[in-house]
Protein backbone atom coordinates (compact mmCIF):
# COMPACT_ATOMS: atom_id res chain seq x y z
CA UNK A 1 0.00 0.00 0.00
CA UNK A 2 1.20 3.47 -0.78
CA UNK A 3 -1.31 5.17 1.50
CA UNK A 4 -2.23 3.71 4.86
CA UNK A 5 -5.71 5.14 5.18
CA UNK A 6 -6.46 3.29 8.42
CA UNK A 7 -3.44 4.77 10.19
CA UNK A 8 -4.35 8.32 9.16
CA UNK A 9 -7.97 7.77 10.15
CA UNK A 10 -6.75 6.59 13.56
CA UNK A 11 -4.98 9.95 14.00
CA UNK A 12 -8.07 11.78 12.79
CA UNK A 13 -10.50 9.92 15.03
CA UNK A 14 -8.45 9.40 18.20
CA UNK A 15 -6.33 12.57 18.15
CA UNK A 16 -8.69 14.99 16.46
CA UNK A 17 -6.29 15.16 13.54
CA UNK A 18 -3.38 16.36 15.69
CA UNK A 19 -0.21 14.46 14.91
CA UNK A 20 1.13 12.57 17.95
CA UNK A 21 4.61 14.04 17.57
CA UNK A 22 6.73 16.26 19.79
CA UNK A 23 9.32 18.35 17.98
CA UNK A 24 12.07 20.27 19.74
CA UNK A 25 14.23 22.63 17.68
CA UNK A 26 16.76 25.40 18.09
CA UNK A 27 15.26 28.84 17.42
CA UNK A 28 15.32 30.01 13.82
CA UNK A 29 18.43 32.01 13.01
CA UNK A 30 20.55 30.44 15.76
CA UNK A 31 24.16 29.86 14.76
CA UNK A 32 24.87 26.28 15.77
CA UNK A 33 28.33 24.67 15.62
CA UNK A 34 28.58 21.62 13.39
CA UNK A 35 27.96 18.17 14.86
CA UNK A 36 24.92 19.47 16.77
CA UNK A 37 21.33 18.48 16.26
CA UNK A 38 18.97 21.13 14.84
CA UNK A 39 15.79 19.34 15.83
CA UNK A 40 14.54 16.17 17.46
CA UNK A 41 11.25 14.45 16.91
CA UNK A 42 9.54 12.04 19.28
CA UNK A 43 6.47 9.94 18.62
CA UNK A 44 3.99 10.10 21.51
CA UNK A 45 1.73 7.22 20.40
CA UNK A 46 3.08 3.69 19.86
CA UNK A 47 0.29 2.95 17.38
CA UNK A 48 1.79 5.59 15.08
CA UNK A 49 5.29 4.11 15.03
CA UNK A 50 5.53 4.79 11.28
CA UNK A 51 4.85 8.52 11.58
CA UNK A 52 8.31 9.53 12.83
CA UNK A 53 10.14 8.23 9.75
CA UNK A 54 7.45 9.64 7.48
CA UNK A 55 7.86 13.14 8.92
CA UNK A 56 11.67 12.96 9.20
CA UNK A 57 11.80 12.36 5.47
CA UNK A 58 9.96 15.65 4.96
CA UNK A 59 11.77 17.65 7.65
CA UNK A 60 15.22 16.65 6.42
CA UNK A 61 14.49 18.99 3.52
CA UNK A 62 15.64 21.69 5.96
CA UNK A 63 19.19 20.74 5.03
CA UNK A 64 19.29 22.64 1.74
CA UNK A 65 18.07 26.08 2.89
CA UNK A 66 20.17 25.76 6.04
CA UNK A 67 23.26 25.08 3.93
CA UNK A 68 22.51 28.05 1.67
CA UNK A 69 22.13 30.31 4.74
CA UNK A 70 25.38 29.05 6.26
CA UNK A 71 27.32 29.69 3.06
CA UNK A 72 25.78 33.15 2.64
CA UNK A 73 26.67 34.08 6.22
CA UNK A 74 30.30 33.07 5.72
CA UNK A 75 30.48 34.92 2.40
CA UNK A 76 29.11 38.07 4.03
CA UNK A 77 31.78 37.83 6.74
CA UNK A 78 34.46 37.67 4.03
CA UNK A 79 32.96 40.65 2.18
CA UNK A 80 32.90 42.73 5.38
CA UNK A 81 36.47 41.77 6.27
CA UNK A 82 37.82 42.91 2.91
CA UNK A 83 35.69 46.05 2.73
CA UNK A 84 37.16 47.09 6.07
CA UNK A 85 40.75 46.08 5.25
CA UNK A 86 40.83 47.73 1.80
CA UNK A 87 39.96 51.18 3.07
CA UNK A 88 36.20 51.25 2.64
CA UNK A 89 34.90 50.75 6.20
CA UNK A 90 32.28 53.46 5.61
CA UNK A 91 30.48 51.05 3.29
CA UNK A 92 29.98 48.73 6.26
CA UNK A 93 29.16 51.59 8.64
CA UNK A 94 26.42 52.82 6.29
CA UNK A 95 24.99 49.33 5.86
CA UNK A 96 25.78 49.21 2.16
CA UNK A 97 27.58 45.88 2.60
CA UNK A 98 24.15 44.29 2.77
CA UNK A 99 23.86 44.77 -0.99
CA UNK A 100 27.20 43.20 -1.90
CA UNK A 101 26.03 39.59 -1.96
CA UNK A 102 23.30 38.60 -4.36
CA UNK A 103 22.51 35.00 -3.49
CA UNK A 104 20.26 33.06 -5.83
CA UNK A 105 21.08 29.75 -4.15
CA UNK A 106 17.59 29.06 -2.89
CA UNK A 107 15.10 29.62 -5.67
JSON list of C-alpha atoms in Angstrom, two decimals:
[
{"chain": "A", "resi": 1, "resn": "UNK", "atom": "CA", "xyz": [0.00, 0.00, 0.00]},
{"chain": "A", "resi": 2, "resn": "UNK", "atom": "CA", "xyz": [1.20, 3.47, -0.78]},
{"chain": "A", "resi": 3, "resn": "UNK", "atom": "CA", "xyz": [-1.31, 5.17, 1.50]},
{"chain": "A", "resi": 4, "resn": "UNK", "atom": "CA", "xyz": [-2.23, 3.71, 4.86]},
{"chain": "A", "resi": 5, "resn": "UNK", "atom": "CA", "xyz": [-5.71, 5.14, 5.18]},
{"chain": "A", "resi": 6, "resn": "UNK", "atom": "CA", "xyz": [-6.46, 3.29, 8.42]},
{"chain": "A", "resi": 7, "resn": "UNK", "atom": "CA", "xyz": [-3.44, 4.77, 10.19]},
{"chain": "A", "resi": 8, "resn": "UNK", "atom": "CA", "xyz": [-4.35, 8.32, 9.16]},
{"chain": "A", "resi": 9, "resn": "UNK", "atom": "CA", "xyz": [-7.97, 7.77, 10.15]},
{"chain": "A", "resi": 10, "resn": "UNK", "atom": "CA", "xyz": [-6.75, 6.59, 13.56]},
{"chain": "A", "resi": 11, "resn": "UNK", "atom": "CA", "xyz": [-4.98, 9.95, 14.00]},
{"chain": "A", "resi": 12, "resn": "UNK", "atom": "CA", "xyz": [-8.07, 11.78, 12.79]},
{"chain": "A", "resi": 13, "resn": "UNK", "atom": "CA", "xyz": [-10.50, 9.92, 15.03]},
{"chain": "A", "resi": 14, "resn": "UNK", "atom": "CA", "xyz": [-8.45, 9.40, 18.20]},
{"chain": "A", "resi": 15, "resn": "UNK", "atom": "CA", "xyz": [-6.33, 12.57, 18.15]},
{"chain": "A", "resi": 16, "resn": "UNK", "atom": "CA", "xyz": [-8.69, 14.99, 16.46]},
{"chain": "A", "resi": 17, "resn": "UNK", "atom": "CA", "xyz": [-6.29, 15.16, 13.54]},
{"chain": "A", "resi": 18, "resn": "UNK", "atom": "CA", "xyz": [-3.38, 16.36, 15.69]},
{"chain": "A", "resi": 19, "resn": "UNK", "atom": "CA", "xyz": [-0.21, 14.46, 14.91]},
{"chain": "A", "resi": 20, "resn": "UNK", "atom": "CA", "xyz": [1.13, 12.57, 17.95]},
{"chain": "A", "resi": 21, "resn": "UNK", "atom": "CA", "xyz": [4.61, 14.04, 17.57]},
{"chain": "A", "resi": 22, "resn": "UNK", "atom": "CA", "xyz": [6.73, 16.26, 19.79]},
{"chain": "A", "resi": 23, "resn": "UNK", "atom": "CA", "xyz": [9.32, 18.35, 17.98]},
{"chain": "A", "resi": 24, "resn": "UNK", "atom": "CA", "xyz": [12.07, 20.27, 19.74]},
{"chain": "A", "resi": 25, "resn": "UNK", "atom": "CA", "xyz": [14.23, 22.63, 17.68]},
{"chain": "A", "resi": 26, "resn": "UNK", "atom": "CA", "xyz": [16.76, 25.40, 18.09]},
{"chain": "A", "resi": 27, "resn": "UNK", "atom": "CA", "xyz": [15.26, 28.84, 17.42]},
{"chain": "A", "resi": 28, "resn": "UNK", "atom": "CA", "xyz": [15.32, 30.01, 13.82]},
{"chain": "A", "resi": 29, "resn": "UNK", "atom": "CA", "xyz": [18.43, 32.01, 13.01]},
{"chain": "A", "resi": 30, "resn": "UNK", "atom": "CA", "xyz": [20.55, 30.44, 15.76]},
{"chain": "A", "resi": 31, "resn": "UNK", "atom": "CA", "xyz": [24.16, 29.86, 14.76]},
{"chain": "A", "resi": 32, "resn": "UNK", "atom": "CA", "xyz": [24.87, 26.28, 15.77]},
{"chain": "A", "resi": 33, "resn": "UNK", "atom": "CA", "xyz": [28.33, 24.67, 15.62]},
{"chain": "A", "resi": 34, "resn": "UNK", "atom": "CA", "xyz": [28.58, 21.62, 13.39]},
{"chain": "A", "resi": 35, "resn": "UNK", "atom": "CA", "xyz": [27.96, 18.17, 14.86]},
{"chain": "A", "resi": 36, "resn": "UNK", "atom": "CA", "xyz": [24.92, 19.47, 16.77]},
{"chain": "A", "resi": 37, "resn": "UNK", "atom": "CA", "xyz": [21.33, 18.48, 16.26]},
{"chain": "A", "resi": 38, "resn": "UNK", "atom": "CA", "xyz": [18.97, 21.13, 14.84]},
{"chain": "A", "resi": 39, "resn": "UNK", "atom": "CA", "xyz": [15.79, 19.34, 15.83]},
{"chain": "A", "resi": 40, "resn": "UNK", "atom": "CA", "xyz": [14.54, 16.17, 17.46]},
{"chain": "A", "resi": 41, "resn": "UNK", "atom": "CA", "xyz": [11.25, 14.45, 16.91]},
{"chain": "A", "resi": 42, "resn": "UNK", "atom": "CA", "xyz": [9.54, 12.04, 19.28]},
{"chain": "A", "resi": 43, "resn": "UNK", "atom": "CA", "xyz": [6.47, 9.94, 18.62]},
{"chain": "A", "resi": 44, "resn": "UNK", "atom": "CA", "xyz": [3.99, 10.10, 21.51]},
{"chain": "A", "resi": 45, "resn": "UNK", "atom": "CA", "xyz": [1.73, 7.22, 20.40]},
{"chain": "A", "resi": 46, "resn": "UNK", "atom": "CA", "xyz": [3.08, 3.69, 19.86]},
{"chain": "A", "resi": 47, "resn": "UNK", "atom": "CA", "xyz": [0.29, 2.95, 17.38]},
{"chain": "A", "resi": 48, "resn": "UNK", "atom": "CA", "xyz": [1.79, 5.59, 15.08]},
{"chain": "A", "resi": 49, "resn": "UNK", "atom": "CA", "xyz": [5.29, 4.11, 15.03]},
{"chain": "A", "resi": 50, "resn": "UNK", "atom": "CA", "xyz": [5.53, 4.79, 11.28]},
{"chain": "A", "resi": 51, "resn": "UNK", "atom": "CA", "xyz": [4.85, 8.52, 11.58]},
{"chain": "A", "resi": 52, "resn": "UNK", "atom": "CA", "xyz": [8.31, 9.53, 12.83]},
{"chain": "A", "resi": 53, "resn": "UNK", "atom": "CA", "xyz": [10.14, 8.23, 9.75]},
{"chain": "A", "resi": 54, "resn": "UNK", "atom": "CA", "xyz": [7.45, 9.64, 7.48]},
{"chain": "A", "resi": 55, "resn": "UNK", "atom": "CA", "xyz": [7.86, 13.14, 8.92]},
{"chain": "A", "resi": 56, "resn": "UNK", "atom": "CA", "xyz": [11.67, 12.96, 9.20]},
{"chain": "A", "resi": 57, "resn": "UNK", "atom": "CA", "xyz": [11.80, 12.36, 5.47]},
{"chain": "A", "resi": 58, "resn": "UNK", "atom": "CA", "xyz": [9.96, 15.65, 4.96]},
{"chain": "A", "resi": 59, "resn": "UNK", "atom": "CA", "xyz": [11.77, 17.65, 7.65]},
{"chain": "A", "resi": 60, "resn": "UNK", "atom": "CA", "xyz": [15.22, 16.65, 6.42]},
{"chain": "A", "resi": 61, "resn": "UNK", "atom": "CA", "xyz": [14.49, 18.99, 3.52]},
{"chain": "A", "resi": 62, "resn": "UNK", "atom": "CA", "xyz": [15.64, 21.69, 5.96]},
{"chain": "A", "resi": 63, "resn": "UNK", "atom": "CA", "xyz": [19.19, 20.74, 5.03]},
{"chain": "A", "resi": 64, "resn": "UNK", "atom": "CA", "xyz": [19.29, 22.64, 1.74]},
{"chain": "A", "resi": 65, "resn": "UNK", "atom": "CA", "xyz": [18.07, 26.08, 2.89]},
{"chain": "A", "resi": 66, "resn": "UNK", "atom": "CA", "xyz": [20.17, 25.76, 6.04]},
{"chain": "A", "resi": 67, "resn": "UNK", "atom": "CA", "xyz": [23.26, 25.08, 3.93]},
{"chain": "A", "resi": 68, "resn": "UNK", "atom": "CA", "xyz": [22.51, 28.05, 1.67]},
{"chain": "A", "resi": 69, "resn": "UNK", "atom": "CA", "xyz": [22.13, 30.31, 4.74]},
{"chain": "A", "resi": 70, "resn": "UNK", "atom": "CA", "xyz": [25.38, 29.05, 6.26]},
{"chain": "A", "resi": 71, "resn": "UNK", "atom": "CA", "xyz": [27.32, 29.69, 3.06]},
{"chain": "A", "resi": 72, "resn": "UNK", "atom": "CA", "xyz": [25.78, 33.15, 2.64]},
{"chain": "A", "resi": 73, "resn": "UNK", "atom": "CA", "xyz": [26.67, 34.08, 6.22]},
{"chain": "A", "resi": 74, "resn": "UNK", "atom": "CA", "xyz": [30.30, 33.07, 5.72]},
{"chain": "A", "resi": 75, "resn": "UNK", "atom": "CA", "xyz": [30.48, 34.92, 2.40]},
{"chain": "A", "resi": 76, "resn": "UNK", "atom": "CA", "xyz": [29.11, 38.07, 4.03]},
{"chain": "A", "resi": 77, "resn": "UNK", "atom": "CA", "xyz": [31.78, 37.83, 6.74]},
{"chain": "A", "resi": 78, "resn": "UNK", "atom": "CA", "xyz": [34.46, 37.67, 4.03]},
{"chain": "A", "resi": 79, "resn": "UNK", "atom": "CA", "xyz": [32.96, 40.65, 2.18]},
{"chain": "A", "resi": 80, "resn": "UNK", "atom": "CA", "xyz": [32.90, 42.73, 5.38]},
{"chain": "A", "resi": 81, "resn": "UNK", "atom": "CA", "xyz": [36.47, 41.77, 6.27]},
{"chain": "A", "resi": 82, "resn": "UNK", "atom": "CA", "xyz": [37.82, 42.91, 2.91]},
{"chain": "A", "resi": 83, "resn": "UNK", "atom": "CA", "xyz": [35.69, 46.05, 2.73]},
{"chain": "A", "resi": 84, "resn": "UNK", "atom": "CA", "xyz": [37.16, 47.09, 6.07]},
{"chain": "A", "resi": 85, "resn": "UNK", "atom": "CA", "xyz": [40.75, 46.08, 5.25]},
{"chain": "A", "resi": 86, "resn": "UNK", "atom": "CA", "xyz": [40.83, 47.73, 1.80]},
{"chain": "A", "resi": 87, "resn": "UNK", "atom": "CA", "xyz": [39.96, 51.18, 3.07]},
{"chain": "A", "resi": 88, "resn": "UNK", "atom": "CA", "xyz": [36.20, 51.25, 2.64]},
{"chain": "A", "resi": 89, "resn": "UNK", "atom": "CA", "xyz": [34.90, 50.75, 6.20]},
{"chain": "A", "resi": 90, "resn": "UNK", "atom": "CA", "xyz": [32.28, 53.46, 5.61]},
{"chain": "A", "resi": 91, "resn": "UNK", "atom": "CA", "xyz": [30.48, 51.05, 3.29]},
{"chain": "A", "resi": 92, "resn": "UNK", "atom": "CA", "xyz": [29.98, 48.73, 6.26]},
{"chain": "A", "resi": 93, "resn": "UNK", "atom": "CA", "xyz": [29.16, 51.59, 8.64]},
{"chain": "A", "resi": 94, "resn": "UNK", "atom": "CA", "xyz": [26.42, 52.82, 6.29]},
{"chain": "A", "resi": 95, "resn": "UNK", "atom": "CA", "xyz": [24.99, 49.33, 5.86]},
{"chain": "A", "resi": 96, "resn": "UNK", "atom": "CA", "xyz": [25.78, 49.21, 2.16]},
{"chain": "A", "resi": 97, "resn": "UNK", "atom": "CA", "xyz": [27.58, 45.88, 2.60]},
{"chain": "A", "resi": 98, "resn": "UNK", "atom": "CA", "xyz": [24.15, 44.29, 2.77]},
{"chain": "A", "resi": 99, "resn": "UNK", "atom": "CA", "xyz": [23.86, 44.77, -0.99]},
{"chain": "A", "resi": 100, "resn": "UNK", "atom": "CA", "xyz": [27.20, 43.20, -1.90]},
{"chain": "A", "resi": 101, "resn": "UNK", "atom": "CA", "xyz": [26.03, 39.59, -1.96]},
{"chain": "A", "resi": 102, "resn": "UNK", "atom": "CA", "xyz": [23.30, 38.60, -4.36]},
{"chain": "A", "resi": 103, "resn": "UNK", "atom": "CA", "xyz": [22.51, 35.00, -3.49]},
{"chain": "A", "resi": 104, "resn": "UNK", "atom": "CA", "xyz": [20.26, 33.06, -5.83]},
{"chain": "A", "resi": 105, "resn": "UNK", "atom": "CA", "xyz": [21.08, 29.75, -4.15]},
{"chain": "A", "resi": 106, "resn": "UNK", "atom": "CA", "xyz": [17.59, 29.06, -2.89]},
{"chain": "A", "resi": 107, "resn": "UNK", "atom": "CA", "xyz": [15.10, 29.62, -5.67]}
]
